[in-house]
PDB file of N, CA and C in Angstrom:
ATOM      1  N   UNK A 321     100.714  89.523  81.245  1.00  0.00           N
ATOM      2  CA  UNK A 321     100.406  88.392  82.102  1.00  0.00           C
ATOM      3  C   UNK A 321     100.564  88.827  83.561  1.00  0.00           C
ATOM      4  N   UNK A 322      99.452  88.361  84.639  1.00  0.00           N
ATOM      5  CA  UNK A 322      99.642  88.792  85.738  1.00  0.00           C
ATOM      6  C   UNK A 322      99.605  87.929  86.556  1.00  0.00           C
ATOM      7  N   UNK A 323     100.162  87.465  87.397  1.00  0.00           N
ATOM      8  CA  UNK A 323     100.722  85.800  88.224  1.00  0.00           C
ATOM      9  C   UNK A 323     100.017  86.878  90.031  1.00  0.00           C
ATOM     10  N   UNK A 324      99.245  86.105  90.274  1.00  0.00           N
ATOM     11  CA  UNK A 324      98.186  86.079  91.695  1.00  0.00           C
ATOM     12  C   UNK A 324      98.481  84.573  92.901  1.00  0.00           C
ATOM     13  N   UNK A 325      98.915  85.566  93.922  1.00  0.00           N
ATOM     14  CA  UNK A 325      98.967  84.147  94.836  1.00  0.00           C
ATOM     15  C   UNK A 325      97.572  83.798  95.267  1.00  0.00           C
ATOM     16  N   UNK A 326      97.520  82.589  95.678  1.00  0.00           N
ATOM     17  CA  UNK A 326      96.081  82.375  96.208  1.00  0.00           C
ATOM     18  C   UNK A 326      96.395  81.867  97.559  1.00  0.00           C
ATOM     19  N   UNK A 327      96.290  82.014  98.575  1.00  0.00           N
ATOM     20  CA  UNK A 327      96.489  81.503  99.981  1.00  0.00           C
ATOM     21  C   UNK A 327      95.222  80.675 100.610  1.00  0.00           C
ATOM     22  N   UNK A 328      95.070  80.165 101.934  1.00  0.00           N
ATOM     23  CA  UNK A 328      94.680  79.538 102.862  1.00  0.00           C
ATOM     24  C   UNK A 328      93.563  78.465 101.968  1.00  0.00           C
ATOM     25  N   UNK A 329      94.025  77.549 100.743  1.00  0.00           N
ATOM     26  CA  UNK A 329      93.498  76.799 100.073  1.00  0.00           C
ATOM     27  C   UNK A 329      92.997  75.307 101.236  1.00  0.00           C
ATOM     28  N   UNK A 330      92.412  75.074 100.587  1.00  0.00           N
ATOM     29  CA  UNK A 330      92.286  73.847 101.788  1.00  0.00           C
ATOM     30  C   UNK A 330      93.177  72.716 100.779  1.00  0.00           C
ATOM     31  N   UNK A 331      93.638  71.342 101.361  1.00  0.00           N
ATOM     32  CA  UNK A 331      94.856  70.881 101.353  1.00  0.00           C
ATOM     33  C   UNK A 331      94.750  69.976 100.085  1.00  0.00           C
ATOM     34  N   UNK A 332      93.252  69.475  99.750  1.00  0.00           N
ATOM     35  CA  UNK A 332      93.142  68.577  99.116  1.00  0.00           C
ATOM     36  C   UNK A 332      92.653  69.267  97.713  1.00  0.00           C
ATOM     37  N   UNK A 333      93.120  70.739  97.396  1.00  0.00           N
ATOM     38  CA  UNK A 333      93.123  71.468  95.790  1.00  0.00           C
ATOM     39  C   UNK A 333      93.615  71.180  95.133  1.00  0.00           C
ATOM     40  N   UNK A 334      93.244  71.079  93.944  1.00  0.00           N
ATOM     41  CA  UNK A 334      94.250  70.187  92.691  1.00  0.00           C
ATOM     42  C   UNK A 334      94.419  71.399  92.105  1.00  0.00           C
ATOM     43  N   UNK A 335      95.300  71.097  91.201  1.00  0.00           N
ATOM     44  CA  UNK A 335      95.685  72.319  90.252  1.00  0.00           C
ATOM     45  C   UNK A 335      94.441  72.287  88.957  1.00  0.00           C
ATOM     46  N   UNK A 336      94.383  71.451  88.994  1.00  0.00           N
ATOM     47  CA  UNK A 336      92.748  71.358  87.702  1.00  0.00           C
ATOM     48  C   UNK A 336      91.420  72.548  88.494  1.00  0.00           C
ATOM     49  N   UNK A 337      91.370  72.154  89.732  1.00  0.00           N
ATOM     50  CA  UNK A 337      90.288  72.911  90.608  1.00  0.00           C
ATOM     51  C   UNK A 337      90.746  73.945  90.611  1.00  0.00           C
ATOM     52  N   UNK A 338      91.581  74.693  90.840  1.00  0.00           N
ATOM     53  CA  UNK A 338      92.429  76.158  90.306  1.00  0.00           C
ATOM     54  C   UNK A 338      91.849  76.649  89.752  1.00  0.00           C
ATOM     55  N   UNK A 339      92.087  76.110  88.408  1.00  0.00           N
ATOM     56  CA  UNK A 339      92.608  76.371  86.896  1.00  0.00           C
ATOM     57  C   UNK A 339      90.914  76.611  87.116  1.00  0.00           C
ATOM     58  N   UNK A 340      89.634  75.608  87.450  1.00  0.00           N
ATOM     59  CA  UNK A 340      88.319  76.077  86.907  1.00  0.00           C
ATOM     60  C   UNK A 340      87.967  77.088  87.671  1.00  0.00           C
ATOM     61  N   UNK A 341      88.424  77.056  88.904  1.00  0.00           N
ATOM     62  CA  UNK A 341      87.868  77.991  89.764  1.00  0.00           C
ATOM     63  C   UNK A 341      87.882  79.753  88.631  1.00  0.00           C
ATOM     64  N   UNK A 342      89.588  79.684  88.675  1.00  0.00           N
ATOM     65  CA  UNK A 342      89.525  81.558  88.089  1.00  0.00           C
ATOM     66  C   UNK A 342      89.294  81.433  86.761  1.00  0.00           C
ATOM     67  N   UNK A 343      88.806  79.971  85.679  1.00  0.00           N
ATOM     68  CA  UNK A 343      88.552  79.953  84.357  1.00  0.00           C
ATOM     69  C   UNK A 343      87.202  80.780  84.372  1.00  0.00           C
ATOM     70  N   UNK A 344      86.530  80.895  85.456  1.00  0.00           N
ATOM     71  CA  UNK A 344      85.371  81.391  85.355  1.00  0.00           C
ATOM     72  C   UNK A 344      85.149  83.113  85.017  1.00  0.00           C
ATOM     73  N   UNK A 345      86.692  83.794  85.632  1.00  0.00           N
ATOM     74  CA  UNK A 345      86.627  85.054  85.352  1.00  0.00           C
ATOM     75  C   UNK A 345      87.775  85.705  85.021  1.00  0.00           C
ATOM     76  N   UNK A 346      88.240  85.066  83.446  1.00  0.00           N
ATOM     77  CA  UNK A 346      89.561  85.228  82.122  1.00  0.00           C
ATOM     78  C   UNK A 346      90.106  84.024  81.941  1.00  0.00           C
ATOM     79  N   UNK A 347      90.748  84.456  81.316  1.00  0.00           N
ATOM     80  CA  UNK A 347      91.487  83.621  80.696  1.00  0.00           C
ATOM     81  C   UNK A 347      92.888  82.742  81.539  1.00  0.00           C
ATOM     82  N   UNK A 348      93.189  81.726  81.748  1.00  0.00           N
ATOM     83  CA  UNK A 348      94.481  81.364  82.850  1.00  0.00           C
ATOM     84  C   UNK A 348      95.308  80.728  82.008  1.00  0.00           C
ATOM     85  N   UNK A 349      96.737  80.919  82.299  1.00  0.00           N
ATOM     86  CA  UNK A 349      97.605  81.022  81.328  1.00  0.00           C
ATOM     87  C   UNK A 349      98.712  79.700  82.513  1.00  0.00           C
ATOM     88  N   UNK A 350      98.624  79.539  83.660  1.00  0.00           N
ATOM     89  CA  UNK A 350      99.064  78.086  84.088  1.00  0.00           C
ATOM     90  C   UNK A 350      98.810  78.652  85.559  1.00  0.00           C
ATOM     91  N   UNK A 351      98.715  77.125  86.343  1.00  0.00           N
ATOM     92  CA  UNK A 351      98.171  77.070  87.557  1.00  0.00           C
ATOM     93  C   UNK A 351      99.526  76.508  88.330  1.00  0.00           C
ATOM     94  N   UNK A 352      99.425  76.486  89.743  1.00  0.00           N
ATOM     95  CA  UNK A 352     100.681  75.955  90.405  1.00  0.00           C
ATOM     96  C   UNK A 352     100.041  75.892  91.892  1.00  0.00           C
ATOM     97  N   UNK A 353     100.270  74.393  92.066  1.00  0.00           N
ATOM     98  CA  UNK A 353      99.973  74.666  93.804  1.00  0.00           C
ATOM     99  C   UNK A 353     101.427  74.056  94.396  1.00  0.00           C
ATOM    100  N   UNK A 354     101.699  74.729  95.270  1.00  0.00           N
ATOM    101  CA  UNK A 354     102.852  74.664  96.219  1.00  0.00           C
ATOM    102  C   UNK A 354     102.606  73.819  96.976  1.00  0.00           C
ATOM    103  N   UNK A 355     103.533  72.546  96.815  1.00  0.00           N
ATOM    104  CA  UNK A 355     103.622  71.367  97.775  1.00  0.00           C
ATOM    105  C   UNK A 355     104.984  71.605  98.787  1.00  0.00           C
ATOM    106  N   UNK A 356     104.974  70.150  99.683  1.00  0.00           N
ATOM    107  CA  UNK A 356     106.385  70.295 100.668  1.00  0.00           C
ATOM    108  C   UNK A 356     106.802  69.432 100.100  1.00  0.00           C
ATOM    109  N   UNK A 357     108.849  69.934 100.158  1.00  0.00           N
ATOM    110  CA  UNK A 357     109.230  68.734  99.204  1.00  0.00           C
ATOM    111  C   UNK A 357     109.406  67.682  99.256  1.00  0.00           C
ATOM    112  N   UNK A 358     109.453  67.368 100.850  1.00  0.00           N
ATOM    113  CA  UNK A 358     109.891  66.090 101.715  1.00  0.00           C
ATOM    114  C   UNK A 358     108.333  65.524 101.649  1.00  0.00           C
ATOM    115  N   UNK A 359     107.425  65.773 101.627  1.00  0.00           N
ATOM    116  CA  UNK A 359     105.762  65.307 102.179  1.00  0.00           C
ATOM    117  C   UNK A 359     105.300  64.916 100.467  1.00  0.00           C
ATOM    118  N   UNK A 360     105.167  65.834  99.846  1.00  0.00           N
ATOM    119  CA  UNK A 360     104.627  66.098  98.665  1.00  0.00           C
ATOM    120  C   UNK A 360     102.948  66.532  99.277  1.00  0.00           C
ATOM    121  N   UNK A 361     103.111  66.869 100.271  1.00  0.00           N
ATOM    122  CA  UNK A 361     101.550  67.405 100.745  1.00  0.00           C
ATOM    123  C   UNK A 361     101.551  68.669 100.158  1.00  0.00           C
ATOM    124  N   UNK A 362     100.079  69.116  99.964  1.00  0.00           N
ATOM    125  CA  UNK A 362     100.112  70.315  99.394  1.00  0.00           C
ATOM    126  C   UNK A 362     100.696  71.313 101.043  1.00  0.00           C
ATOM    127  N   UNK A 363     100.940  72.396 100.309  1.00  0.00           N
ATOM    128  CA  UNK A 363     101.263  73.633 100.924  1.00  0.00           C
ATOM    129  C   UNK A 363     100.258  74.580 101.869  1.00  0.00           C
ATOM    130  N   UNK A 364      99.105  74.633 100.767  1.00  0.00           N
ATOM    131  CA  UNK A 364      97.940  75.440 101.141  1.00  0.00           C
ATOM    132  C   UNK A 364      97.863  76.553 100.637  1.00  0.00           C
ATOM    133  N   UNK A 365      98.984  76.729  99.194  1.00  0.00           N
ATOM    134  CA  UNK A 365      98.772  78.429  98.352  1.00  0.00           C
ATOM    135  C   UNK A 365      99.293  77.541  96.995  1.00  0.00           C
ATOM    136  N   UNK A 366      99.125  79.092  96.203  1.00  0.00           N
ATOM    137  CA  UNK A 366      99.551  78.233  94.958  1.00  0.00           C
ATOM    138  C   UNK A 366      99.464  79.612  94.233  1.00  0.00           C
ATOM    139  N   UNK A 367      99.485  79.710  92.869  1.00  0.00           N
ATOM    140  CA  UNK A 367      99.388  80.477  92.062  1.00  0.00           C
ATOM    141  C   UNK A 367      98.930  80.317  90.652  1.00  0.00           C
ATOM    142  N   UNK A 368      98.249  81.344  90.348  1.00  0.00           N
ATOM    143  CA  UNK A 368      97.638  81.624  89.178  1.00  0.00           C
ATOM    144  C   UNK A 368      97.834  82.229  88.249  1.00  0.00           C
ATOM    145  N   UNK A 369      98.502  82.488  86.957  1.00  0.00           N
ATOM    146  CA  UNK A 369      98.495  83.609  85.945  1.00  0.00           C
ATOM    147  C   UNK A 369      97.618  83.892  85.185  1.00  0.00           C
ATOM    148  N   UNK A 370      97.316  84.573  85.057  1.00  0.00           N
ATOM    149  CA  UNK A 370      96.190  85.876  84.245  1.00  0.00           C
ATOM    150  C   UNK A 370      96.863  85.749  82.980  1.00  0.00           C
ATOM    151  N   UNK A 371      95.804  85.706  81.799  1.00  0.00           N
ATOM    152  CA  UNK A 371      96.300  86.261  80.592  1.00  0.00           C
ATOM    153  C   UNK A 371      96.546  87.836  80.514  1.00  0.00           C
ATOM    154  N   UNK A 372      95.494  88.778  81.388  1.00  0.00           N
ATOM    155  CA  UNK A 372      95.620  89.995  81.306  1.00  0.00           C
ATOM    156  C   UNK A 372      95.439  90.751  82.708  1.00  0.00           C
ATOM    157  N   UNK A 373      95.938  92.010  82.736  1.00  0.00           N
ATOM    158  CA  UNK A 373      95.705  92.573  84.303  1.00  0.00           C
ATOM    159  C   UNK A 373      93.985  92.712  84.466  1.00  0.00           C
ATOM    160  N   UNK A 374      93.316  93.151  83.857  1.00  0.00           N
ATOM    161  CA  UNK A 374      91.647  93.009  83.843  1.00  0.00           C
ATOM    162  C   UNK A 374      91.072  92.333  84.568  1.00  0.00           C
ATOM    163  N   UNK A 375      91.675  90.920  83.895  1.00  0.00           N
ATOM    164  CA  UNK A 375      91.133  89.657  84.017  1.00  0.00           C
ATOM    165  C   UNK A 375      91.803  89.281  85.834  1.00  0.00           C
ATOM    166  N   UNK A 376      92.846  89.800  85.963  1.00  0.00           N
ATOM    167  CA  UNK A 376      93.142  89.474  87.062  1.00  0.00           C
ATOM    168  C   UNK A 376      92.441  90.133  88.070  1.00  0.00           C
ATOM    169  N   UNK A 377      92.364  91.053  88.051  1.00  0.00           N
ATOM    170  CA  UNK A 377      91.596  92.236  88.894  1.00  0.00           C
ATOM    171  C   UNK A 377      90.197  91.898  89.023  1.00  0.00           C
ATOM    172  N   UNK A 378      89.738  91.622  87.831  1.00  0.00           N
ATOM    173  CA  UNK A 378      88.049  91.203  88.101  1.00  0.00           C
ATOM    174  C   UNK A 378      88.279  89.774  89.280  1.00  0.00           C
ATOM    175  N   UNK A 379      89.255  88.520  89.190  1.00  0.00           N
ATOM    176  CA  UNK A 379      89.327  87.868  89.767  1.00  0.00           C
ATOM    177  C   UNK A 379      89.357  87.623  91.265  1.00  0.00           C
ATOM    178  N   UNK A 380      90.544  89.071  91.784  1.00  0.00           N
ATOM    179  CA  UNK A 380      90.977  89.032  92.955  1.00  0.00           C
ATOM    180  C   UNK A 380      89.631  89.954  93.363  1.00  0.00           C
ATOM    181  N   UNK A 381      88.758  90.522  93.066  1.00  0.00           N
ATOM    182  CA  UNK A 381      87.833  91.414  93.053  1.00  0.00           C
ATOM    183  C   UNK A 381      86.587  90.180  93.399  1.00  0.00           C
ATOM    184  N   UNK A 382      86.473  89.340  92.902  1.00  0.00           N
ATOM    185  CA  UNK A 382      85.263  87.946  92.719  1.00  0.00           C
ATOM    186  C   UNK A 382      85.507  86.809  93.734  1.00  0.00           C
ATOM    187  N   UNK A 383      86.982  86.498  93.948  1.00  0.00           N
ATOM    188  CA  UNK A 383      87.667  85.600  94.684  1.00  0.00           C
ATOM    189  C   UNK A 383      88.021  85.980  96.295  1.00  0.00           C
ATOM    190  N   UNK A 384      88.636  86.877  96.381  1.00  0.00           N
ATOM    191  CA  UNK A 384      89.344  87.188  97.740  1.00  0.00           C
ATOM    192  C   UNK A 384      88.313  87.366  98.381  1.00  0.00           C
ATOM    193  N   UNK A 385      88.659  86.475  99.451  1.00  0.00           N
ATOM    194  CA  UNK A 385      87.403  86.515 100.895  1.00  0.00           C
ATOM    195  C   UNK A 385      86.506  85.458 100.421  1.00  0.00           C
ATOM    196  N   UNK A 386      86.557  84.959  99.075  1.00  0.00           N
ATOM    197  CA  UNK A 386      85.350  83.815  99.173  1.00  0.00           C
ATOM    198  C   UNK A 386      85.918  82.128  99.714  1.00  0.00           C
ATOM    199  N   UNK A 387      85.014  81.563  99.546  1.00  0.00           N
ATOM    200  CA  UNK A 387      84.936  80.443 100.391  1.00  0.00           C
ATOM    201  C   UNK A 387      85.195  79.091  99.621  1.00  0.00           C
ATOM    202  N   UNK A 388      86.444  78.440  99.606  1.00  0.00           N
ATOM    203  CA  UNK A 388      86.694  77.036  98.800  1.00  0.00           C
ATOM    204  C   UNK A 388      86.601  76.438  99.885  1.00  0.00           C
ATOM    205  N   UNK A 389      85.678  74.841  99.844  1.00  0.00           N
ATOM    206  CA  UNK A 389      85.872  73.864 100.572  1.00  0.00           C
ATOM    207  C   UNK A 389      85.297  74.690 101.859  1.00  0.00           C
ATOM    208  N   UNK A 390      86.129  74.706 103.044  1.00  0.00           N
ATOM    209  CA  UNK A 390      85.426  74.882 104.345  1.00  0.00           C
ATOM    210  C   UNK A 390      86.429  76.356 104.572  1.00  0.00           C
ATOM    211  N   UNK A 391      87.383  76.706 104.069  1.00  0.00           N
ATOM    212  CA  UNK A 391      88.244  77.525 104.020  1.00  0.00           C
ATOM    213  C   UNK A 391      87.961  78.927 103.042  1.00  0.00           C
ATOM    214  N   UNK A 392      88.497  80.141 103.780  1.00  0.00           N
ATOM    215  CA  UNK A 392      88.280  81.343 103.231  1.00  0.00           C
ATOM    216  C   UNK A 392      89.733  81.697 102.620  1.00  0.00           C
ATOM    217  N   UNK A 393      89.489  81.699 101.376  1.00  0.00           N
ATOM    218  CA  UNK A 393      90.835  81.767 100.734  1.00  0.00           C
ATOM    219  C   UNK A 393      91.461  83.116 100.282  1.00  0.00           C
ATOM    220  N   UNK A 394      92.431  83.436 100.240  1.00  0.00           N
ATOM    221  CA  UNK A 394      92.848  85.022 100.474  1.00  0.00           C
ATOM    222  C   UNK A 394      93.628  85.063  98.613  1.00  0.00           C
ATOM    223  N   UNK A 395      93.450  86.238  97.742  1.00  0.00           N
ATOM    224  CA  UNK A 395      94.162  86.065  96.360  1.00  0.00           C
ATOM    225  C   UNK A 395      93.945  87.775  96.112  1.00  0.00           C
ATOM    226  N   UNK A 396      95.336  87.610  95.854  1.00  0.00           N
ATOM    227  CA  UNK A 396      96.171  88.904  95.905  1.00  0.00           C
ATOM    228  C   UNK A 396      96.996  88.982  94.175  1.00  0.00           C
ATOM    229  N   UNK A 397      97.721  89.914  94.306  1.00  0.00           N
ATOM    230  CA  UNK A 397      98.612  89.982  93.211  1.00  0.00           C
ATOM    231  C   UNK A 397     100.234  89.148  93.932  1.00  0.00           C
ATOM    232  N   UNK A 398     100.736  88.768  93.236  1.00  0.00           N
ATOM    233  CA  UNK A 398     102.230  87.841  93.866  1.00  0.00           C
ATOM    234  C   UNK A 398     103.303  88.901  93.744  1.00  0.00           C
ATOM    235  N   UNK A 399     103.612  88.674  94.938  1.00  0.00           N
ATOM    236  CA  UNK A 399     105.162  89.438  94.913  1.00  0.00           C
ATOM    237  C   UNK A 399     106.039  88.392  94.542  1.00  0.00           C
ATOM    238  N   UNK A 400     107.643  89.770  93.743  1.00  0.00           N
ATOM    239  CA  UNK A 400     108.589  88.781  93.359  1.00  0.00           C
ATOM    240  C   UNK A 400     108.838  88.190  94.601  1.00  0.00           C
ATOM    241  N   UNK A 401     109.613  86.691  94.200  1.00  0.00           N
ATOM    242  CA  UNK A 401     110.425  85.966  94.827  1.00  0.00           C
ATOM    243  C   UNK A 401     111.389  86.795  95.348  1.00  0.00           C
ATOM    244  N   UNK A 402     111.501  86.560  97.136  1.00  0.00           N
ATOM    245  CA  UNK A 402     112.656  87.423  97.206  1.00  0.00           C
ATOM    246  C   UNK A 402     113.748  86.399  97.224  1.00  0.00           C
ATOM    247  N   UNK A 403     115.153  87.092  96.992  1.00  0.00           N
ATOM    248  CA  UNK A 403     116.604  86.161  96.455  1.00  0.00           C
ATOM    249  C   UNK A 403     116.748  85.894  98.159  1.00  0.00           C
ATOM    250  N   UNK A 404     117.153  84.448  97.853  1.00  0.00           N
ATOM    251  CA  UNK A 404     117.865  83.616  99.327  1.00  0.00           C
ATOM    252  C   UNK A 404     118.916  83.501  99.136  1.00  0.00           C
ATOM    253  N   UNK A 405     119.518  83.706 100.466  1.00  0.00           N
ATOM    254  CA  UNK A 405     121.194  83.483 100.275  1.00  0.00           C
ATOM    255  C   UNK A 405     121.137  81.913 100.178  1.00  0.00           C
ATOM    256  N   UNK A 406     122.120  81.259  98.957  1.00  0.00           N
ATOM    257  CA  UNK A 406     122.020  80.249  98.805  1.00  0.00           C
ATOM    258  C   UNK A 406     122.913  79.308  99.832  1.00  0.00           C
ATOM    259  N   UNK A 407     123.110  77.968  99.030  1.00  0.00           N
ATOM    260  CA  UNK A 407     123.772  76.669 100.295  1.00  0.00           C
ATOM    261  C   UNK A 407     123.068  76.408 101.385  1.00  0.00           C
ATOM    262  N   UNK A 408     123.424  75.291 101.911  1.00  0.00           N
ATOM    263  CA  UNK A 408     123.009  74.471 102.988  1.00  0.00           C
ATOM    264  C   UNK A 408     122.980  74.897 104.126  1.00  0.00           C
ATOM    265  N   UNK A 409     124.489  75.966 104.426  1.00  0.00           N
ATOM    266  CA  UNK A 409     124.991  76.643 105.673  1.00  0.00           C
ATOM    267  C   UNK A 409     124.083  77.771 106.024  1.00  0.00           C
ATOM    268  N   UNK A 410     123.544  78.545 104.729  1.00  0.00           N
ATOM    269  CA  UNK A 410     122.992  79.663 104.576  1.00  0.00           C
ATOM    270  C   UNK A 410     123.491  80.715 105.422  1.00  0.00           C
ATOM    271  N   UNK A 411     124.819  80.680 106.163  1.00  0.00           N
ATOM    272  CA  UNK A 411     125.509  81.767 106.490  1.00  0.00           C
ATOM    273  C   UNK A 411     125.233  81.805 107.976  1.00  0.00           C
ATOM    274  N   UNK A 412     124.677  80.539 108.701  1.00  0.00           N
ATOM    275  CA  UNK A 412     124.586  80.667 110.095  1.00  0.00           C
ATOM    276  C   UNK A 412     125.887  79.780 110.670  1.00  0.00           C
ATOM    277  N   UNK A 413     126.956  80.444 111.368  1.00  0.00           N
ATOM    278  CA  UNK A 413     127.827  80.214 112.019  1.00  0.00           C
ATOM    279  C   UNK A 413     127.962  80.125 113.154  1.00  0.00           C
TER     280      UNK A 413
END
């Protein structure tokens, strides 16, 4: 399984519109668009998993640089999450 960020989405993407967009080239194994938590507005990225690296590659290969809505949307492979220092304070004193 290969998990792809998708960036500069325009605001009003559903996760269904995702999901058809890269259904077109493999198989998608779950969709995610990144909202704010206070807004619940979308974010403007989100992510995609691949059933297979292939399938992902043909994607980011078909996708990146093309055009959703009025916006040129950027889809890459996802880097891990990097670890946050946790709590509220987050260590600024």
């Amino acid at each position: 399984m290969t998990k792809l960020f998708v960036g500069s989405l325009p605001f009003e993407t559903s996760e269904d519109q995702l999901q058809a967009l890269f259904a077109t080239h493999g198989s998608v194994s779950s969709t995610k668009i990144i909202s704010d938590r206070e807004t619940g507005q979308s974010r403007g990225f989100g992510f995609v998993e691949m059933a297979d690296d292939a399938q992902a590659q043909a994607a980011i290969q078909k996708l990146n640089g093309s055009t959703v809505g009025s916006r040129q949307i950027v889809v890459n492979v996802a880097k891990p999450m990097e670890k946050r220092e946790g709590g509220f304070n987050r260590g600024n004193r």
